[in-house]
Amino acid sequence: MRQFSYYLIFLVITLAGCQSAPESRYTLKQDSAPAFAHDTPAMIDAVPKYEPYRTFNSRPYEVLGKRYYPMQTGKGYEEEGYASWYGQKFHGHLTSNGETYNMFAMTAAHKTLPLPSYVRVTNLSNGKQAIVRVNDRGPFHDNRIIDLSYAAAIKLDYHNHGTAKVKLEVIHFDEENNVTVGKQPTVTYAEYAGLTDPEPAASASSGSTATYIQVAALSDIERARSISSVLSSLYQVPTEIPMVNNVYKLRLGPLHDRFQVKMLLHELKNNGYPGAYTVQETL
C-alpha cells in the first residue's frame, strides 16, 4: 500500500522543497480498506479527455532523500511493473494535485507522470482493466510503479493482496482531441471511440429531436436519484428520471452529439450497465 503522501499548502510552493506532512494529520497509522459501512464502489472508469497539465506539479521534487523529475508529457508512455493501492488512511486528504483523495473514485498516484494524466491499467494476471485519473504522487518504493485507489484495486481484483503485476498505458488527448494510447499510433477521437460508421446528420427539419441513453429502470426513487447524481457528475451530462408505468426510468440526456452518444453508451456498457440503450424523442 501507499507509504507516503504530502500536502500542498500553497500552489506557489515548489515541489523541490516539499517535505512529508506530519504523521499526526492522519487519523490512522496504518492504511487499510474502509472500516466503515459503505456502498459497493461503482468502479466506473475515469473518462479520458484533454486536461492541461498543472505546471506546479512539473517541477523536480525530493522524497526520502531521492530526487524525482516529472515528465513534461505522458504521450507514448507505457510501463510494466507492480501496482499497490491506498485507502482509508488517505481518504479525505489532499492529493499532490490539490484535490481531495476519494478511495471510491477511479484515481491513482504516480511518481513522474504529468498531473493530471489518464492511464489504462491492465492486471497481467487476469486481464482485467481499469482507466484511472492520476492526480497524486507516489508510491515511493523502487519496486512499485503506481498506487491505485481502493475502487480501482477492486476492479482489477487485487484488493485482497498488497500488489499486482500490471501494464500502464497513458491515454493522451491533445487540444484537437487526437488520442494516443500508449505507444500506439495517434488517432482521431472518432477512431478512438470506435466511430468508424458515421451516421447521416439529422436534417434541419428534425432539429427538435434529441437522443437519450436509457441506463436503468428502478422502483426506488432515492436509488435512482443517487445513481443519477453519480453519472451526471462523472460524465458531465444532464439526467432525467421520468416515471413510466410506475417505474422510474433513469436516462442521460438530452444529447445532441452522436459521437458523445456512442462514447457514453460504450462506457456505460463496459462499466456496470450492459443493458443501456438509446432512445430518440422529439422535444
Short mmCIF file of N, CA and C in Angstrom, two decimals, residues 28-168:
data_model
loop_
_atom_site.label_atom_id
_atom_site.label_comp_id
_atom_site.label_asym_id
_atom_site.label_seq_id
_atom_site.Cartn_x
_atom_site.Cartn_y
_atom_site.Cartn_z
N LEU A 28 -5.25 7.48 11.02
CA LEU A 28 -4.75 6.11 11.11
C LEU A 28 -3.24 6.06 10.89
N LYS A 29 -2.56 5.20 11.63
CA LYS A 29 -1.13 5.00 11.42
C LYS A 29 -0.88 4.02 10.27
N GLN A 30 -1.77 3.05 10.12
CA GLN A 30 -1.63 2.06 9.06
C GLN A 30 -2.79 2.21 8.08
N ASP A 31 -2.50 2.04 6.81
CA ASP A 31 -3.53 2.13 5.79
C ASP A 31 -4.36 0.84 5.78
N SER A 32 -5.57 0.93 5.21
CA SER A 32 -6.44 -0.24 5.17
C SER A 32 -7.59 0.00 4.20
N ALA A 33 -8.33 -1.06 3.94
CA ALA A 33 -9.60 -0.93 3.24
C ALA A 33 -10.56 -0.18 4.16
N PRO A 34 -11.66 0.36 3.64
CA PRO A 34 -12.60 1.08 4.51
C PRO A 34 -13.13 0.21 5.64
N ALA A 35 -13.05 0.74 6.86
CA ALA A 35 -13.51 0.00 8.03
C ALA A 35 -14.91 0.42 8.44
N PHE A 36 -15.52 1.31 7.65
CA PHE A 36 -16.86 1.79 7.95
C PHE A 36 -17.84 1.27 6.90
N ALA A 37 -19.13 1.32 7.24
CA ALA A 37 -20.16 0.86 6.31
C ALA A 37 -20.16 1.75 5.06
N HIS A 38 -20.24 1.13 3.89
CA HIS A 38 -20.22 1.90 2.64
C HIS A 38 -20.86 1.08 1.54
N ASP A 39 -21.37 1.78 0.54
CA ASP A 39 -21.92 1.12 -0.63
C ASP A 39 -20.78 0.51 -1.45
N THR A 40 -21.10 -0.49 -2.24
CA THR A 40 -20.10 -1.07 -3.13
C THR A 40 -19.66 0.00 -4.13
N PRO A 41 -18.36 0.23 -4.27
CA PRO A 41 -17.91 1.25 -5.22
C PRO A 41 -18.46 1.01 -6.61
N ALA A 42 -18.81 2.10 -7.30
CA ALA A 42 -19.37 1.98 -8.64
C ALA A 42 -18.36 1.41 -9.63
N MET A 43 -17.07 1.68 -9.41
CA MET A 43 -15.99 1.18 -10.25
C MET A 43 -16.18 1.56 -11.71
N ILE A 44 -16.69 2.78 -11.93
CA ILE A 44 -16.86 3.28 -13.29
C ILE A 44 -15.55 3.94 -13.72
N ASP A 45 -15.03 3.52 -14.86
CA ASP A 45 -13.75 4.06 -15.34
C ASP A 45 -13.78 5.58 -15.43
N ALA A 46 -12.64 6.19 -15.15
CA ALA A 46 -12.49 7.61 -15.44
C ALA A 46 -12.63 7.80 -16.95
N VAL A 47 -13.18 8.94 -17.35
CA VAL A 47 -13.40 9.21 -18.77
C VAL A 47 -12.29 10.11 -19.29
N PRO A 48 -11.36 9.59 -20.09
CA PRO A 48 -10.24 10.40 -20.57
C PRO A 48 -10.71 11.58 -21.40
N LYS A 49 -10.02 12.69 -21.25
CA LYS A 49 -10.31 13.90 -22.02
C LYS A 49 -9.09 14.80 -21.96
N TYR A 50 -9.10 15.86 -22.74
CA TYR A 50 -7.98 16.80 -22.69
C TYR A 50 -8.07 17.63 -21.41
N GLU A 51 -6.98 17.62 -20.64
CA GLU A 51 -6.85 18.48 -19.47
C GLU A 51 -5.44 19.04 -19.46
N PRO A 52 -5.29 20.36 -19.40
CA PRO A 52 -3.94 20.93 -19.34
C PRO A 52 -3.20 20.43 -18.10
N TYR A 53 -1.91 20.16 -18.25
CA TYR A 53 -1.11 19.77 -17.10
C TYR A 53 -0.97 20.96 -16.15
N ARG A 54 -0.87 20.66 -14.87
CA ARG A 54 -0.70 21.71 -13.87
C ARG A 54 0.80 21.94 -13.66
N THR A 55 1.25 23.13 -14.01
CA THR A 55 2.68 23.40 -14.05
C THR A 55 3.36 23.26 -12.69
N PHE A 56 2.63 23.54 -11.60
CA PHE A 56 3.29 23.44 -10.30
C PHE A 56 3.61 22.00 -9.93
N ASN A 57 3.06 21.02 -10.68
CA ASN A 57 3.39 19.62 -10.44
C ASN A 57 4.48 19.11 -11.39
N SER A 58 5.04 20.02 -12.19
CA SER A 58 6.04 19.61 -13.18
C SER A 58 7.47 19.85 -12.70
N ARG A 59 7.62 20.44 -11.55
CA ARG A 59 8.95 20.76 -11.05
C ARG A 59 9.58 19.55 -10.35
N PRO A 60 10.89 19.42 -10.38
CA PRO A 60 11.57 18.33 -9.64
C PRO A 60 11.25 18.43 -8.15
N TYR A 61 11.22 17.29 -7.49
CA TYR A 61 10.95 17.27 -6.05
C TYR A 61 11.75 16.14 -5.41
N GLU A 62 11.86 16.20 -4.10
CA GLU A 62 12.64 15.21 -3.37
C GLU A 62 11.80 14.57 -2.28
N VAL A 63 11.88 13.25 -2.18
CA VAL A 63 11.17 12.48 -1.16
C VAL A 63 12.09 11.41 -0.61
N LEU A 64 12.21 11.36 0.70
CA LEU A 64 13.02 10.33 1.37
C LEU A 64 14.43 10.28 0.79
N GLY A 65 14.99 11.46 0.49
CA GLY A 65 16.36 11.54 0.01
C GLY A 65 16.56 11.24 -1.45
N LYS A 66 15.48 11.02 -2.19
CA LYS A 66 15.59 10.72 -3.62
C LYS A 66 14.90 11.81 -4.42
N ARG A 67 15.54 12.24 -5.51
CA ARG A 67 15.00 13.32 -6.33
C ARG A 67 14.26 12.75 -7.53
N TYR A 68 13.10 13.33 -7.82
CA TYR A 68 12.26 12.87 -8.93
C TYR A 68 12.07 14.01 -9.93
N TYR A 69 12.03 13.65 -11.22
CA TYR A 69 11.90 14.64 -12.29
C TYR A 69 10.65 14.31 -13.11
N PRO A 70 9.55 14.98 -12.86
CA PRO A 70 8.30 14.71 -13.58
C PRO A 70 8.45 14.89 -15.10
N MET A 71 7.76 14.05 -15.84
CA MET A 71 7.74 14.14 -17.30
C MET A 71 6.99 15.40 -17.72
N GLN A 72 7.33 15.92 -18.87
CA GLN A 72 6.64 17.09 -19.40
C GLN A 72 5.41 16.69 -20.23
N THR A 73 5.37 15.42 -20.66
CA THR A 73 4.20 14.89 -21.34
C THR A 73 4.12 13.39 -21.08
N GLY A 74 2.90 12.88 -21.05
CA GLY A 74 2.72 11.44 -20.87
C GLY A 74 2.49 10.72 -22.19
N LYS A 75 2.49 11.46 -23.29
CA LYS A 75 2.21 10.87 -24.60
C LYS A 75 3.22 9.78 -24.93
N GLY A 76 2.71 8.61 -25.32
CA GLY A 76 3.56 7.50 -25.70
C GLY A 76 4.08 6.65 -24.55
N TYR A 77 3.60 6.94 -23.32
CA TYR A 77 4.13 6.25 -22.15
C TYR A 77 3.49 4.88 -21.96
N GLU A 78 4.33 3.88 -21.77
CA GLU A 78 3.92 2.53 -21.36
C GLU A 78 4.92 2.02 -20.34
N GLU A 79 4.46 1.18 -19.43
CA GLU A 79 5.38 0.61 -18.44
C GLU A 79 4.74 -0.63 -17.82
N GLU A 80 5.56 -1.58 -17.44
CA GLU A 80 5.10 -2.75 -16.70
C GLU A 80 5.82 -2.81 -15.36
N GLY A 81 5.10 -3.24 -14.36
CA GLY A 81 5.67 -3.35 -13.02
C GLY A 81 4.58 -3.66 -12.02
N TYR A 82 4.85 -3.38 -10.76
CA TYR A 82 3.90 -3.73 -9.71
C TYR A 82 3.10 -2.51 -9.23
N ALA A 83 1.81 -2.74 -9.08
CA ALA A 83 0.91 -1.72 -8.55
C ALA A 83 0.56 -2.05 -7.12
N SER A 84 0.49 -1.01 -6.29
CA SER A 84 -0.04 -1.15 -4.93
C SER A 84 -1.35 -0.36 -4.90
N TRP A 85 -1.98 -0.26 -3.73
CA TRP A 85 -3.20 0.55 -3.62
C TRP A 85 -3.25 1.23 -2.26
N TYR A 86 -4.00 2.32 -2.19
CA TYR A 86 -4.12 3.05 -0.92
C TYR A 86 -5.57 3.37 -0.63
N GLY A 87 -5.89 3.42 0.69
CA GLY A 87 -7.30 3.51 1.05
C GLY A 87 -7.64 4.47 2.16
N GLN A 88 -8.12 3.90 3.29
CA GLN A 88 -8.76 4.72 4.31
C GLN A 88 -7.84 5.75 4.97
N LYS A 89 -6.58 5.42 5.14
CA LYS A 89 -5.67 6.35 5.82
C LYS A 89 -5.61 7.70 5.10
N PHE A 90 -5.67 7.67 3.78
CA PHE A 90 -5.52 8.89 2.99
C PHE A 90 -6.85 9.47 2.52
N HIS A 91 -7.95 8.74 2.76
CA HIS A 91 -9.28 9.16 2.31
C HIS A 91 -9.64 10.51 2.92
N GLY A 92 -10.00 11.47 2.05
CA GLY A 92 -10.40 12.79 2.53
C GLY A 92 -9.28 13.79 2.64
N HIS A 93 -8.02 13.36 2.44
CA HIS A 93 -6.88 14.28 2.50
C HIS A 93 -6.53 14.76 1.09
N LEU A 94 -5.77 15.82 1.00
CA LEU A 94 -5.43 16.39 -0.29
C LEU A 94 -4.37 15.56 -1.01
N THR A 95 -4.52 15.47 -2.33
CA THR A 95 -3.53 14.83 -3.18
C THR A 95 -2.49 15.87 -3.60
N SER A 96 -1.47 15.43 -4.28
CA SER A 96 -0.45 16.35 -4.77
C SER A 96 -0.99 17.32 -5.79
N ASN A 97 -2.12 16.99 -6.39
CA ASN A 97 -2.74 17.85 -7.38
C ASN A 97 -3.66 18.89 -6.75
N GLY A 98 -3.74 18.88 -5.40
CA GLY A 98 -4.60 19.82 -4.70
C GLY A 98 -6.05 19.40 -4.67
N GLU A 99 -6.33 18.15 -5.00
CA GLU A 99 -7.70 17.62 -4.96
C GLU A 99 -7.87 16.72 -3.73
N THR A 100 -9.09 16.40 -3.40
CA THR A 100 -9.36 15.56 -2.24
C THR A 100 -9.36 14.10 -2.65
N TYR A 101 -8.55 13.29 -1.98
CA TYR A 101 -8.49 11.86 -2.31
C TYR A 101 -9.77 11.15 -1.89
N ASN A 102 -10.33 10.40 -2.81
CA ASN A 102 -11.53 9.59 -2.57
C ASN A 102 -11.20 8.17 -2.96
N MET A 103 -11.12 7.28 -1.99
CA MET A 103 -10.71 5.90 -2.28
C MET A 103 -11.74 5.14 -3.11
N PHE A 104 -12.97 5.72 -3.24
CA PHE A 104 -14.02 5.07 -4.02
C PHE A 104 -14.06 5.57 -5.46
N ALA A 105 -13.19 6.53 -5.81
CA ALA A 105 -13.11 7.03 -7.18
C ALA A 105 -11.99 6.32 -7.92
N MET A 106 -12.02 6.42 -9.25
CA MET A 106 -11.01 5.73 -10.06
C MET A 106 -9.82 6.66 -10.30
N THR A 107 -8.93 6.72 -9.30
CA THR A 107 -7.77 7.60 -9.37
C THR A 107 -6.51 6.82 -9.04
N ALA A 108 -5.37 7.53 -9.13
CA ALA A 108 -4.10 6.85 -8.88
C ALA A 108 -3.00 7.86 -8.59
N ALA A 109 -1.88 7.34 -8.09
CA ALA A 109 -0.68 8.14 -7.83
C ALA A 109 0.48 7.56 -8.63
N HIS A 110 1.30 8.46 -9.19
CA HIS A 110 2.47 8.05 -9.96
C HIS A 110 3.60 9.02 -9.65
N LYS A 111 4.83 8.54 -9.67
CA LYS A 111 5.96 9.38 -9.25
C LYS A 111 6.29 10.49 -10.25
N THR A 112 6.13 10.24 -11.55
CA THR A 112 6.64 11.21 -12.52
C THR A 112 5.69 11.58 -13.66
N LEU A 113 4.56 10.92 -13.81
CA LEU A 113 3.64 11.31 -14.88
C LEU A 113 3.12 12.73 -14.66
N PRO A 114 2.86 13.49 -15.71
CA PRO A 114 2.27 14.81 -15.53
C PRO A 114 0.90 14.67 -14.85
N LEU A 115 0.55 15.67 -14.08
CA LEU A 115 -0.74 15.66 -13.39
C LEU A 115 -1.64 16.75 -13.98
N PRO A 116 -2.89 16.38 -14.35
CA PRO A 116 -3.44 15.03 -14.32
C PRO A 116 -3.13 14.25 -15.60
N SER A 117 -3.12 12.93 -15.49
CA SER A 117 -2.97 12.03 -16.64
C SER A 117 -4.01 10.93 -16.53
N TYR A 118 -4.38 10.39 -17.68
CA TYR A 118 -5.30 9.25 -17.70
C TYR A 118 -4.52 8.01 -18.12
N VAL A 119 -4.72 6.92 -17.39
CA VAL A 119 -3.93 5.71 -17.63
C VAL A 119 -4.84 4.49 -17.66
N ARG A 120 -4.65 3.67 -18.68
CA ARG A 120 -5.31 2.36 -18.71
C ARG A 120 -4.39 1.37 -18.03
N VAL A 121 -4.91 0.72 -16.98
CA VAL A 121 -4.12 -0.23 -16.19
C VAL A 121 -4.66 -1.64 -16.43
N THR A 122 -3.79 -2.54 -16.81
CA THR A 122 -4.19 -3.93 -17.05
C THR A 122 -3.52 -4.83 -16.03
N ASN A 123 -4.31 -5.62 -15.32
CA ASN A 123 -3.77 -6.62 -14.40
C ASN A 123 -3.29 -7.80 -15.24
N LEU A 124 -1.99 -8.00 -15.29
CA LEU A 124 -1.42 -9.00 -16.19
C LEU A 124 -1.71 -10.44 -15.75
N SER A 125 -2.21 -10.61 -14.54
CA SER A 125 -2.51 -11.97 -14.08
C SER A 125 -3.91 -12.42 -14.46
N ASN A 126 -4.81 -11.46 -14.74
CA ASN A 126 -6.18 -11.86 -15.07
C ASN A 126 -6.78 -11.10 -16.25
N GLY A 127 -6.04 -10.14 -16.81
CA GLY A 127 -6.52 -9.40 -17.97
C GLY A 127 -7.51 -8.29 -17.68
N LYS A 128 -7.89 -8.10 -16.43
CA LYS A 128 -8.87 -7.06 -16.10
C LYS A 128 -8.25 -5.69 -16.24
N GLN A 129 -9.08 -4.72 -16.66
CA GLN A 129 -8.58 -3.38 -16.92
C GLN A 129 -9.38 -2.31 -16.18
N ALA A 130 -8.73 -1.19 -15.94
CA ALA A 130 -9.38 -0.03 -15.35
C ALA A 130 -8.71 1.21 -15.93
N ILE A 131 -9.50 2.26 -16.13
CA ILE A 131 -8.95 3.55 -16.55
C ILE A 131 -9.02 4.49 -15.37
N VAL A 132 -7.88 5.04 -14.99
CA VAL A 132 -7.80 5.89 -13.80
C VAL A 132 -7.26 7.26 -14.18
N ARG A 133 -7.59 8.23 -13.33
CA ARG A 133 -7.07 9.59 -13.50
C ARG A 133 -5.96 9.78 -12.45
N VAL A 134 -4.74 10.00 -12.90
CA VAL A 134 -3.61 10.17 -11.99
C VAL A 134 -3.61 11.61 -11.47
N ASN A 135 -3.79 11.77 -10.15
CA ASN A 135 -3.83 13.12 -9.57
C ASN A 135 -2.97 13.24 -8.31
N ASP A 136 -2.05 12.27 -8.12
CA ASP A 136 -1.26 12.27 -6.89
C ASP A 136 0.14 11.73 -7.17
N ARG A 137 1.05 11.91 -6.23
CA ARG A 137 2.42 11.41 -6.34
C ARG A 137 2.61 10.20 -5.44
N GLY A 138 3.41 9.26 -5.88
CA GLY A 138 3.69 8.04 -5.16
C GLY A 138 3.59 6.87 -6.12
N PRO A 139 3.76 5.64 -5.71
CA PRO A 139 4.25 5.21 -4.40
C PRO A 139 5.78 5.28 -4.37
N PHE A 140 6.33 5.64 -3.24
CA PHE A 140 7.77 5.87 -3.15
C PHE A 140 8.51 4.60 -2.71
N HIS A 141 8.38 3.57 -3.58
CA HIS A 141 9.08 2.30 -3.43
C HIS A 141 9.69 1.96 -4.78
N ASP A 142 10.90 1.47 -4.79
CA ASP A 142 11.57 1.17 -6.05
C ASP A 142 10.87 0.08 -6.84
N ASN A 143 10.16 -0.82 -6.17
CA ASN A 143 9.56 -1.96 -6.87
C ASN A 143 8.08 -1.76 -7.18
N ARG A 144 7.57 -0.51 -7.10
CA ARG A 144 6.17 -0.26 -7.41
C ARG A 144 6.08 0.94 -8.35
N ILE A 145 5.23 0.83 -9.39
CA ILE A 145 5.19 1.89 -10.39
C ILE A 145 3.93 2.75 -10.30
N ILE A 146 2.91 2.29 -9.60
CA ILE A 146 1.67 3.07 -9.49
C ILE A 146 0.93 2.65 -8.23
N ASP A 147 0.24 3.61 -7.63
CA ASP A 147 -0.61 3.39 -6.47
C ASP A 147 -2.05 3.64 -6.91
N LEU A 148 -2.89 2.62 -6.89
CA LEU A 148 -4.27 2.79 -7.33
C LEU A 148 -5.20 3.01 -6.15
N SER A 149 -6.32 3.64 -6.41
CA SER A 149 -7.34 3.80 -5.38
C SER A 149 -7.91 2.43 -5.02
N TYR A 150 -8.58 2.38 -3.88
CA TYR A 150 -9.21 1.14 -3.42
C TYR A 150 -10.20 0.62 -4.46
N ALA A 151 -11.01 1.54 -5.05
CA ALA A 151 -12.00 1.12 -6.04
C ALA A 151 -11.34 0.52 -7.27
N ALA A 152 -10.25 1.14 -7.72
CA ALA A 152 -9.55 0.61 -8.90
C ALA A 152 -8.93 -0.76 -8.60
N ALA A 153 -8.44 -0.94 -7.38
CA ALA A 153 -7.88 -2.24 -6.99
C ALA A 153 -8.96 -3.32 -6.98
N ILE A 154 -10.17 -2.93 -6.57
CA ILE A 154 -11.28 -3.89 -6.61
C ILE A 154 -11.58 -4.28 -8.06
N LYS A 155 -11.65 -3.27 -8.94
CA LYS A 155 -11.97 -3.56 -10.34
C LYS A 155 -10.93 -4.48 -10.97
N LEU A 156 -9.66 -4.31 -10.57
CA LEU A 156 -8.60 -5.17 -11.10
C LEU A 156 -8.45 -6.46 -10.31
N ASP A 157 -9.24 -6.60 -9.25
CA ASP A 157 -9.32 -7.83 -8.45
C ASP A 157 -7.99 -8.17 -7.77
N TYR A 158 -7.37 -7.16 -7.14
CA TYR A 158 -6.21 -7.46 -6.30
C TYR A 158 -6.30 -6.74 -4.96
N HIS A 159 -7.50 -6.26 -4.61
CA HIS A 159 -7.67 -5.51 -3.36
C HIS A 159 -7.43 -6.36 -2.12
N ASN A 160 -7.49 -7.69 -2.27
CA ASN A 160 -7.20 -8.57 -1.14
C ASN A 160 -5.72 -8.92 -1.06
N HIS A 161 -4.94 -8.32 -1.92
CA HIS A 161 -3.49 -8.54 -1.94
C HIS A 161 -2.80 -7.19 -1.87
N GLY A 162 -1.54 -7.17 -1.59
CA GLY A 162 -0.81 -5.91 -1.49
C GLY A 162 -0.48 -5.31 -2.83
N THR A 163 -0.10 -6.17 -3.81
CA THR A 163 0.34 -5.67 -5.11
C THR A 163 -0.14 -6.59 -6.22
N ALA A 164 -0.01 -6.10 -7.45
CA ALA A 164 -0.31 -6.90 -8.63
C ALA A 164 0.59 -6.45 -9.77
N LYS A 165 0.99 -7.37 -10.64
CA LYS A 165 1.78 -7.03 -11.82
C LYS A 165 0.84 -6.42 -12.86
N VAL A 166 1.18 -5.23 -13.32
CA VAL A 166 0.29 -4.51 -14.22
C VAL A 166 1.04 -3.93 -15.41
N LYS A 167 0.27 -3.54 -16.41
CA LYS A 167 0.78 -2.76 -17.54
C LYS A 167 0.08 -1.42 -17.54
N LEU A 168 0.84 -0.33 -17.69
CA LEU A 168 0.29 1.02 -17.75
C LEU A 168 0.38 1.55 -19.18
#
